[in-house]
mmCIF file of C-alpha atoms in Angstrom:
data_model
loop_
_atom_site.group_PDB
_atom_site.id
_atom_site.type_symbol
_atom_site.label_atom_id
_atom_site.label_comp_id
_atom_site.label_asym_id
_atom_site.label_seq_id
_atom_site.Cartn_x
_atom_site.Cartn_y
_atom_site.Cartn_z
ATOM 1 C CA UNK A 244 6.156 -22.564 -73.720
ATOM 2 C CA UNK A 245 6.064 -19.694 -76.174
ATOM 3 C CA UNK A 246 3.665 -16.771 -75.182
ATOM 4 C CA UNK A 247 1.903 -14.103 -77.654
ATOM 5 C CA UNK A 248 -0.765 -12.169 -76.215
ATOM 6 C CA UNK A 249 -2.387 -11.873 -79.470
ATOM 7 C CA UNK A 250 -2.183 -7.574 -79.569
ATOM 8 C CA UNK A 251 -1.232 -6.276 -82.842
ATOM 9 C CA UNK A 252 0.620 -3.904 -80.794
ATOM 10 C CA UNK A 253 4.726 -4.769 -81.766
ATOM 11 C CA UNK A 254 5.250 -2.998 -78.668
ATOM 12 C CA UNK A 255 3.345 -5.214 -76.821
ATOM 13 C CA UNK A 256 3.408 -8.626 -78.937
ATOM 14 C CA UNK A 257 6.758 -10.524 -77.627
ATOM 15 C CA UNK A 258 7.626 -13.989 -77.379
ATOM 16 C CA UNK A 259 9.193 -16.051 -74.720
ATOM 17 C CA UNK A 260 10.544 -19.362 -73.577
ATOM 18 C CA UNK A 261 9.070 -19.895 -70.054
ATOM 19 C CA UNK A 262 9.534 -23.261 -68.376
ATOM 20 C CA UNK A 263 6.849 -24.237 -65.159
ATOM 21 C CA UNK A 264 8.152 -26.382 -62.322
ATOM 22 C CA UNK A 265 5.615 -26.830 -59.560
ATOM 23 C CA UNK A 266 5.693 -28.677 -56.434
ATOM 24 C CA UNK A 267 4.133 -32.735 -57.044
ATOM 25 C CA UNK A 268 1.056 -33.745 -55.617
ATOM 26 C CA UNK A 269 1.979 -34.013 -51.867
ATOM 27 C CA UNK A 270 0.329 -36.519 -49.351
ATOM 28 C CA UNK A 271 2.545 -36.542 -46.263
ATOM 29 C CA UNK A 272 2.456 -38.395 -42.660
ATOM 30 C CA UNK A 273 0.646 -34.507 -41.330
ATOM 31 C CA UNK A 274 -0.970 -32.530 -44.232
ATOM 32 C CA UNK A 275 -2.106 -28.678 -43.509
ATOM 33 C CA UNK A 276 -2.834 -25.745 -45.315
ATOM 34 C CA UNK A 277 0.030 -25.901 -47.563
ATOM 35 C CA UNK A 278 -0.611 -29.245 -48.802
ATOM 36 C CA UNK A 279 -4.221 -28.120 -49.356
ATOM 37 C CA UNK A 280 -2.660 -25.279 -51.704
ATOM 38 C CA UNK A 281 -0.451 -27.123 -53.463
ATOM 39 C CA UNK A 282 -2.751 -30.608 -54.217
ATOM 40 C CA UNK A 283 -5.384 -27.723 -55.728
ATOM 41 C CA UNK A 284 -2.297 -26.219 -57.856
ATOM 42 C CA UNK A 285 -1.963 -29.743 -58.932
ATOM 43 C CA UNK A 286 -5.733 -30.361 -59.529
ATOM 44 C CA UNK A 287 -6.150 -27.351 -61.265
ATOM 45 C CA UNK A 288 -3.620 -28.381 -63.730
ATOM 46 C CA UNK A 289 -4.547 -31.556 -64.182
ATOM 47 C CA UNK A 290 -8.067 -30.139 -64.954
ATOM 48 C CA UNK A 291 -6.037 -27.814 -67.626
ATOM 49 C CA UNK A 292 -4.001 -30.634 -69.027
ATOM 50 C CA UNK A 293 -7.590 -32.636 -69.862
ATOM 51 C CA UNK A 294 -9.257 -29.765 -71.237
ATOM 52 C CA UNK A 295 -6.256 -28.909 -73.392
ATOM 53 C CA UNK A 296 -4.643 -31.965 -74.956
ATOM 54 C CA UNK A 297 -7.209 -35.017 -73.783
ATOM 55 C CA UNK A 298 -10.630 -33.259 -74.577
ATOM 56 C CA UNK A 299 -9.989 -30.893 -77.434
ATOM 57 C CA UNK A 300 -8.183 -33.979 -79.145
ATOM 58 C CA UNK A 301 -11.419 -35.283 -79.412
ATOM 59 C CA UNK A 302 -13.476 -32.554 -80.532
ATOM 60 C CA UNK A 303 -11.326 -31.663 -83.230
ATOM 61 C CA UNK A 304 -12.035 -35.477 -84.268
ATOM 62 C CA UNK A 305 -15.609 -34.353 -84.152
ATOM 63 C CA UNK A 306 -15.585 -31.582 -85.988
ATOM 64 C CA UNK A 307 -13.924 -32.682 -89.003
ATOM 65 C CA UNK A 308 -15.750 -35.641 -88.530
ATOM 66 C CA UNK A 309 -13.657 -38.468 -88.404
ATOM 67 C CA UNK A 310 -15.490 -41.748 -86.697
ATOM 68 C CA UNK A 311 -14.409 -41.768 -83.015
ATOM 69 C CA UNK A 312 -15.187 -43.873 -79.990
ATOM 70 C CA UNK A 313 -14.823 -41.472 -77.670
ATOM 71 C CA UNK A 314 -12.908 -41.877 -74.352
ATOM 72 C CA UNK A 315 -13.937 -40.995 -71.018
ATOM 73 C CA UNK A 316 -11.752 -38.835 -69.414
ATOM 74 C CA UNK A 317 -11.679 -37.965 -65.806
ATOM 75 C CA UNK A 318 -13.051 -34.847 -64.097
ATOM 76 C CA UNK A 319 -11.852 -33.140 -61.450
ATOM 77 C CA UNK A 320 -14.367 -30.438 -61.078
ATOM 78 C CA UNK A 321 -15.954 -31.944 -58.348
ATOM 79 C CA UNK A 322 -12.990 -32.334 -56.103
ATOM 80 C CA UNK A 323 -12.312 -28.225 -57.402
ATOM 81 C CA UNK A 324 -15.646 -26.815 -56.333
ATOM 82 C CA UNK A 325 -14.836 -28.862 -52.665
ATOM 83 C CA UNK A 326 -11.820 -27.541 -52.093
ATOM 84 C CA UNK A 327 -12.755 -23.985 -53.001
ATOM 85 C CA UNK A 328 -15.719 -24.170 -50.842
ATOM 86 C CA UNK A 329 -13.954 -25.565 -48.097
ATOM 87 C CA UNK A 330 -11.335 -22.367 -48.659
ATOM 88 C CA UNK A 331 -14.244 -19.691 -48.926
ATOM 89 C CA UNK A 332 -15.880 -20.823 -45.847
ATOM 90 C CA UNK A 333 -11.827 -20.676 -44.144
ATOM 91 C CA UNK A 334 -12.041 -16.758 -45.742
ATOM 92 C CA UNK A 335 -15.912 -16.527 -43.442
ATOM 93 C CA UNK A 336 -14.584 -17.670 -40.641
ATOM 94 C CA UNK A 337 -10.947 -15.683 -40.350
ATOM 95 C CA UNK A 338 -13.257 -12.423 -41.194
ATOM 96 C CA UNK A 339 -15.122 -12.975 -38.470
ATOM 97 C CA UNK A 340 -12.911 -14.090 -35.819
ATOM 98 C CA UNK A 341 -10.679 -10.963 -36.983
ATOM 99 C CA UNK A 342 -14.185 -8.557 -36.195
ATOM 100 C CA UNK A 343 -14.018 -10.177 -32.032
ATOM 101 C CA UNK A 344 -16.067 -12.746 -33.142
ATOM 102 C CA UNK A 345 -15.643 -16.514 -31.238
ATOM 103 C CA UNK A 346 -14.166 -18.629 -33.977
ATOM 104 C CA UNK A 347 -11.276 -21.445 -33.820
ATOM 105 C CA UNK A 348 -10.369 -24.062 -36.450
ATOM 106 C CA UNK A 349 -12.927 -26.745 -34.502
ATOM 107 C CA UNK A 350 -15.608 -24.658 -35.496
ATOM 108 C CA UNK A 351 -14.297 -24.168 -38.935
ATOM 109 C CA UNK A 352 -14.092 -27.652 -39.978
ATOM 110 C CA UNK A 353 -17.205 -28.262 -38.282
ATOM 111 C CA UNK A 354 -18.801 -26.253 -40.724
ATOM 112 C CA UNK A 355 -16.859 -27.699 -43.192
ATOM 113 C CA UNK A 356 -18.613 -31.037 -42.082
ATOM 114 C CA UNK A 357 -22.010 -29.759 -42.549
ATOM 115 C CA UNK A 358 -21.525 -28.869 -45.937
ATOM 116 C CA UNK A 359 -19.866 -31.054 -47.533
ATOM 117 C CA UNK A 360 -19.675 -34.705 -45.661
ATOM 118 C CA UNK A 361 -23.206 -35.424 -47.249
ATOM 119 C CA UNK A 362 -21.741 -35.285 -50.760
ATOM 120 C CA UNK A 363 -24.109 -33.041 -52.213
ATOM 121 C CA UNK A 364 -21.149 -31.241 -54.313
ATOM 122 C CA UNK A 365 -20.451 -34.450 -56.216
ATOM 123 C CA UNK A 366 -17.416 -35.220 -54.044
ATOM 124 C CA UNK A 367 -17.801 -35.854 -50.889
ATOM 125 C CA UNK A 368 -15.086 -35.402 -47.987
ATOM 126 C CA UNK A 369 -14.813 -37.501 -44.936
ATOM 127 C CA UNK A 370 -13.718 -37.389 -41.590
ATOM 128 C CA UNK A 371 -10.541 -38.142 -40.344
ATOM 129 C CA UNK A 372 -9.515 -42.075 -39.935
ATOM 130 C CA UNK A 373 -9.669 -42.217 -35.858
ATOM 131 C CA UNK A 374 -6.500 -42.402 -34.292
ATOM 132 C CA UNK A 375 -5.548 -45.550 -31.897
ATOM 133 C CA UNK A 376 -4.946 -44.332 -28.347
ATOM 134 C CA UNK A 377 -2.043 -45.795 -26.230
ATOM 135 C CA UNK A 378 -3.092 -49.112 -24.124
ATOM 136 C CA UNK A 379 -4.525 -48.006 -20.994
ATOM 137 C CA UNK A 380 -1.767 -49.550 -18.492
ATOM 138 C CA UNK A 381 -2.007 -48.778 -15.213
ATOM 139 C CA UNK A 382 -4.970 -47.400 -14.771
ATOM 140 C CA UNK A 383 -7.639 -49.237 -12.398
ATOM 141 C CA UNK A 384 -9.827 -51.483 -13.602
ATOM 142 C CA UNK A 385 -13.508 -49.764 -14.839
ATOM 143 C CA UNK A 386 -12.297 -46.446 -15.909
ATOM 144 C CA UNK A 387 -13.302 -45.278 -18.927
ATOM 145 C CA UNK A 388 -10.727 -44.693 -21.555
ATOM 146 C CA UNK A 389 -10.534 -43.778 -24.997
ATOM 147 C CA UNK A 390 -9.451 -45.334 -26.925
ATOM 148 C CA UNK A 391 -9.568 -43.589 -30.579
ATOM 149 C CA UNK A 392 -9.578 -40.062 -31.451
ATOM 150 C CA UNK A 393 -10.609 -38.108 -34.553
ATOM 151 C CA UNK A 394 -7.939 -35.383 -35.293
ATOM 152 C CA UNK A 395 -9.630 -32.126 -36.164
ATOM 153 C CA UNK A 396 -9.762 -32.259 -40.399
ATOM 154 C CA UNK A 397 -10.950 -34.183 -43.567
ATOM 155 C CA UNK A 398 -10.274 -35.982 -46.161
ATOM 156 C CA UNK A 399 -10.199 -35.188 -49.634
ATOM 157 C CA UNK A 400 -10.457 -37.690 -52.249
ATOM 158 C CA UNK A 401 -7.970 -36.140 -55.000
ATOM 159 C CA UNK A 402 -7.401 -37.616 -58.882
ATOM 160 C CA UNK A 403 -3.831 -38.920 -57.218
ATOM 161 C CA UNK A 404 -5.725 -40.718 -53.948
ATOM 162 C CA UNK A 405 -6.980 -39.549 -51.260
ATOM 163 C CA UNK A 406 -5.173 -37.124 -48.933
ATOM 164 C CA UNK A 407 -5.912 -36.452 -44.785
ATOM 165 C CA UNK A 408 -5.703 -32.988 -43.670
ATOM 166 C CA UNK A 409 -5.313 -31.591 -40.411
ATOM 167 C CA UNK A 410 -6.813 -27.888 -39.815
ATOM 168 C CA UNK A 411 -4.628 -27.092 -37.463
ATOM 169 C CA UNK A 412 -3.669 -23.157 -37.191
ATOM 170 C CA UNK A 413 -5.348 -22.295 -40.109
ATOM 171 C CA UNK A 414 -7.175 -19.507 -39.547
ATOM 172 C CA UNK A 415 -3.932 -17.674 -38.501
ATOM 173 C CA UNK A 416 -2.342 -19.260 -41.698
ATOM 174 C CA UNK A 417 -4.998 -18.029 -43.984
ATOM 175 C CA UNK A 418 -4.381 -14.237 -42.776
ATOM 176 C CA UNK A 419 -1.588 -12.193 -44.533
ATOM 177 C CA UNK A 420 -2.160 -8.858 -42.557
ATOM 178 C CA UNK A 421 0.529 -7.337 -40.814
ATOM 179 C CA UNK A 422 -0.028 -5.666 -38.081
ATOM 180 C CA UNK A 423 -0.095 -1.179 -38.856
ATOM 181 C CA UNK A 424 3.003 -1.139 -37.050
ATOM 182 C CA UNK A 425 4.929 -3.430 -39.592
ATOM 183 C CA UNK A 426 3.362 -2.050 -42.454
ATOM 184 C CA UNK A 427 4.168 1.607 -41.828
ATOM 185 C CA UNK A 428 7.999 0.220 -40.778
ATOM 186 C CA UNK A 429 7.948 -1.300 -44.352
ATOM 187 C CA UNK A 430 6.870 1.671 -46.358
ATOM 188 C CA UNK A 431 8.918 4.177 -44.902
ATOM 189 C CA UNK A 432 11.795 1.665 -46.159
ATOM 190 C CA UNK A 433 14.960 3.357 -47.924
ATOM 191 C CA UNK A 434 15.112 -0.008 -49.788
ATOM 192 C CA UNK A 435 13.115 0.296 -52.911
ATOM 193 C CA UNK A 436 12.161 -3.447 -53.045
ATOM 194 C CA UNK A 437 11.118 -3.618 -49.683
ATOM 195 C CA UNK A 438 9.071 -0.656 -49.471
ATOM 196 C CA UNK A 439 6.883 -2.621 -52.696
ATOM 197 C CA UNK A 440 6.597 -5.143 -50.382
ATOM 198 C CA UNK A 441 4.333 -2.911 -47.710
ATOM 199 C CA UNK A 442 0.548 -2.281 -48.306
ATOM 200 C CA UNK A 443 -0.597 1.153 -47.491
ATOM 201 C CA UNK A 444 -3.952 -0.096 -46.764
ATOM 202 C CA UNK A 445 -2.937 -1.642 -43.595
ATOM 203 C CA UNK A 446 -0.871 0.876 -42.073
ATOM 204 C CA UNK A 447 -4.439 2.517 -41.123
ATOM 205 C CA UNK A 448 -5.616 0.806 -37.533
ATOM 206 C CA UNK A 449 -9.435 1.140 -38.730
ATOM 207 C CA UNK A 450 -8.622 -1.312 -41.898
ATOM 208 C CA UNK A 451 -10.015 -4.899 -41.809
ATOM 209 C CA UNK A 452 -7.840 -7.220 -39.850
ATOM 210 C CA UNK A 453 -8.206 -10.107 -42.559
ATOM 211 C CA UNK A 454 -6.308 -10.184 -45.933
ATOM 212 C CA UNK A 455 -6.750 -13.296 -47.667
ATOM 213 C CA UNK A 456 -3.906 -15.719 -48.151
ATOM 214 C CA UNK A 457 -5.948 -18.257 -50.093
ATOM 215 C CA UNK A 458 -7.992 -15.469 -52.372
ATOM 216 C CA UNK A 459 -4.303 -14.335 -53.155
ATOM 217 C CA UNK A 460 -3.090 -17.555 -53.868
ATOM 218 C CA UNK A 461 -6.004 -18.648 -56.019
ATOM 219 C CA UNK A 462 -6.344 -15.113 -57.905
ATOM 220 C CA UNK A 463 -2.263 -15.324 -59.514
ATOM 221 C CA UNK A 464 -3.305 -19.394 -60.065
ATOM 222 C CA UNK A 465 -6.041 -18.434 -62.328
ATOM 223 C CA UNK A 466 -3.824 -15.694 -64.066
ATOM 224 C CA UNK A 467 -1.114 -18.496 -64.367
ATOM 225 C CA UNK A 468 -4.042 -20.683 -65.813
ATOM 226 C CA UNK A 469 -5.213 -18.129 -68.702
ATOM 227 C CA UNK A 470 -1.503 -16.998 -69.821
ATOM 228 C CA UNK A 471 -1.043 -21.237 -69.951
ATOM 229 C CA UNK A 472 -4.062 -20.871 -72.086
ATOM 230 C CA UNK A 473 -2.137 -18.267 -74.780
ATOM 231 C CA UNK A 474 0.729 -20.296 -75.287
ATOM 232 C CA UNK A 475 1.960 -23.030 -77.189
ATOM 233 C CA UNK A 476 2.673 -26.225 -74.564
ATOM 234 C CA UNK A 477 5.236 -29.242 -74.080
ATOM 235 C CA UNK A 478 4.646 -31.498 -71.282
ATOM 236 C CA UNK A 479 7.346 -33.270 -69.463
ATOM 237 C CA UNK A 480 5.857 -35.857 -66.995
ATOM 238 C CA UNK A 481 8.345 -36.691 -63.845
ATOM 239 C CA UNK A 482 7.504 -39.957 -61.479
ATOM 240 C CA UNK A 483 8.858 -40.583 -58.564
ATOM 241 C CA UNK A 484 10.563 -43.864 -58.684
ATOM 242 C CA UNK A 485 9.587 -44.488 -54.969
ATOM 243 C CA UNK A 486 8.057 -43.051 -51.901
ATOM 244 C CA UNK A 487 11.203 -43.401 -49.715
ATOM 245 C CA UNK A 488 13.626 -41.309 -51.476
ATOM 246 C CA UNK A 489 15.350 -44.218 -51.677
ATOM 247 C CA UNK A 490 18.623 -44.212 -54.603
ATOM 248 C CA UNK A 491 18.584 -47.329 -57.220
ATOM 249 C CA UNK A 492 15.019 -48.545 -56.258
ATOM 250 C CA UNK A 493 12.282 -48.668 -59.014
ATOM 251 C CA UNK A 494 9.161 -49.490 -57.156
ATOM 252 C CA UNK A 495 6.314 -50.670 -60.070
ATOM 253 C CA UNK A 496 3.382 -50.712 -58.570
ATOM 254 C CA UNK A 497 3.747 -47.408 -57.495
ATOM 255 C CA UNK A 498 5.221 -45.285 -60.557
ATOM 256 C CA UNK A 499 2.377 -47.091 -62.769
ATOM 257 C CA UNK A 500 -0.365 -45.954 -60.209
ATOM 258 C CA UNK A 501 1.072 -42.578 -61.169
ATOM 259 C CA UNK A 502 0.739 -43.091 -64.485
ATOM 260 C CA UNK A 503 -2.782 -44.115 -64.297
ATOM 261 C CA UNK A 504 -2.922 -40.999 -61.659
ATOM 262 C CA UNK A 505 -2.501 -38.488 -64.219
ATOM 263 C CA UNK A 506 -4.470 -39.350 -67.432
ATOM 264 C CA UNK A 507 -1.163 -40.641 -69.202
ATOM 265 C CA UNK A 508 -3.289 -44.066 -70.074
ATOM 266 C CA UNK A 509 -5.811 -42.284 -71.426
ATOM 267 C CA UNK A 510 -3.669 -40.146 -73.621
ATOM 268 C CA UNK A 511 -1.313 -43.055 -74.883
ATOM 269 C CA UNK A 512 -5.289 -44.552 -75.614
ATOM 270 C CA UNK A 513 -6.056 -41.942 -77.636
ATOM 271 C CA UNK A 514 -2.685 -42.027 -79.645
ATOM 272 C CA UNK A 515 -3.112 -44.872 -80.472
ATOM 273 C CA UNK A 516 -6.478 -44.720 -81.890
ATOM 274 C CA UNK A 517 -6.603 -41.574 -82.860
ATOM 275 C CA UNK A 518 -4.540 -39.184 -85.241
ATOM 276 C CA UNK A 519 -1.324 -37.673 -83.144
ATOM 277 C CA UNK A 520 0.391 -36.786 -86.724
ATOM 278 C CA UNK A 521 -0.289 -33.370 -87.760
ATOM 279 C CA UNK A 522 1.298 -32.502 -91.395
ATOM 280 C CA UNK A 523 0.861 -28.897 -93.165
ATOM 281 C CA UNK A 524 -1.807 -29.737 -96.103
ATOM 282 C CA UNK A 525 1.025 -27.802 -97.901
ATOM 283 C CA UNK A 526 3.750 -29.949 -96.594
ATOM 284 C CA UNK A 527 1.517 -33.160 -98.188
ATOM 285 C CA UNK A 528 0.518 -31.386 -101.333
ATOM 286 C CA UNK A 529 4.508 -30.491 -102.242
ATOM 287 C CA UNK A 530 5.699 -34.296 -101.614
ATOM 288 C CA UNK A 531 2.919 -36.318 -103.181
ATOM 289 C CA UNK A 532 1.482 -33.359 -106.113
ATOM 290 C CA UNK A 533 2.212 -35.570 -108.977
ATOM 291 C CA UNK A 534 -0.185 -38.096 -107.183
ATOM 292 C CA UNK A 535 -3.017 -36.031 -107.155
ATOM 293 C CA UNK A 536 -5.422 -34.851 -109.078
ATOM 294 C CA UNK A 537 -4.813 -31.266 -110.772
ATOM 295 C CA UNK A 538 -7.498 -29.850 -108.400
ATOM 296 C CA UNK A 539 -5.011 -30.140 -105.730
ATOM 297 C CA UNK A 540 -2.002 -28.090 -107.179
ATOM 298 C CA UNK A 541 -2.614 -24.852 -106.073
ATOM 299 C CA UNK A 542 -2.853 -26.046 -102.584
ATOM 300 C CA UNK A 543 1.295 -25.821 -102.145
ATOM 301 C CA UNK A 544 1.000 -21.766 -103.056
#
């Protein structure tokens, strides 16, 4: 991707070559936090690959208006605004377990629950598929057993399927404060890199206890999103042949739900009904000018 920050500054107006190679969408046997960041990377991008390519295809078709069926294209702002709230009420309850208050990852998904399991944010998360409980051998006959459990989590209906979580440790996750002691040991670093890495603002014992890890995270993915924005994009889509990381096995069911996964059948739909050729007008004035009418000769100047 070329960038241009669009200053008229020369000292500030440069050009790069910048390539971006993220982490996949990720649904493994035991999904935390980390998945959680990563499939909203993914979503996020997804949601910028629509908007960019898919959807302003189509309103350029508009505005010059050429006669267009247009295509529905998915939307992943529902599944955005879920996991977002999910995170902010994560920030709530880390602030206020780090001011004494009683709060453990139970009570954070249960207020997860009560927000969103009703579906009211236009995507609604579920609990946890129960998990089957050993047989109960040797135990006497009559006592109670049981037999399922739900692991403390959701589920989260992403544009690539849907994806179990487990909120296990993720209050202490979600908090990127050092303790004073570390900080201070940091900053008074000879090391010039690693003193950058301290923050002064902790060293002080009367500073809050809670830095956000996701507010971090999702700040620098925004600023990622709007330089994306500036620059001039080339998309190279990667499937994964299989989900066994198996060599020399091409499994088809699976790379085409990928393909459906990430809008490539509505894009190829689009080529192929819309206009993916773009030529200069000056480019088609110079090769066919003594075709056209005079009118049109000054257009190659």
């Amino acid at each position: 991707m070329g960038y241009n920050d669009g200053s008229n500054d020369m000292e500030r107006l440069y050009n790069h070559i910048g390539i971006l190679d993220i982490y996949g969408f990720e649904s493994l046997e035991k999904n935390s936090y980390e998945q959680l960041l990563i499939n909203l990377t993914n979503e996020r991008l997804q949601q910028f690959f629509v908007s960019k390519v898919l959807d302003r295809e189509q309103q350029a078709y508009e505005a010059e208006g050429i006669q267009w069926e247009s295509v529905p294209l998915p939307d992943a702002t529902p599944t955005v605004k879920v996991i977002h709230g999910a995170l902010s009420i994560l920030d709530d309850c880390c602030l206020r377990a780090s001011r004494g208050m009683p709060e453990d990852d139970d009570k954070y998904v249960g207020e997860v629950q009560q927000r969103f399991f009703d579906g009211s944010a236009g995507c609604k998360l579920k609990p946890p598929r129960p998990q089957k409980a050993p047989p109960n051998r040797g135990f006497r006959k009559g006592a109670k057993i049981e037999r399922a459990k739900i692991t403390s989590g959701f589920i989260i209906n992403h544009y690539a399927g849907e994806v179990t979580y487990t909120a296990s440790g993720w209050m202490e996750k979600n908090n990127g404060r050092m303790v004073p002691e570390m900080e201070s040991l940091i900053l008074g670093s000879s090391n010039a890199w690693a003193k950058e890495l301290g923050d002064q603002e902790g060293c002080s014992m009367q500073c809050e206890k809670f830095k956000s890890v996701r507010k971090h995270f999702t700040d620098e993915l925004e600023k990622m999103l709007k330089m994306l924005d500036k620059t001039g994009l080339h998309y190279i889509r990667c499937f994964n042949p299989n989900n066994q990381q198996s060599p020399d096995h091409f499994d088809r069911r699976y790379v085409l739900s990928q393909v459906i996964q990430c809008g490539t059948v509505e894009l190829v739909n689009m080529m192929h009904h819309g206009y993916p050729n773009r030529l200069p007008i000056k480019d088609l004035v110079t090769r066919y000018k003594h075709m056209m009418p005079r009118r049109f000769h000054s257009m190659d100047e």
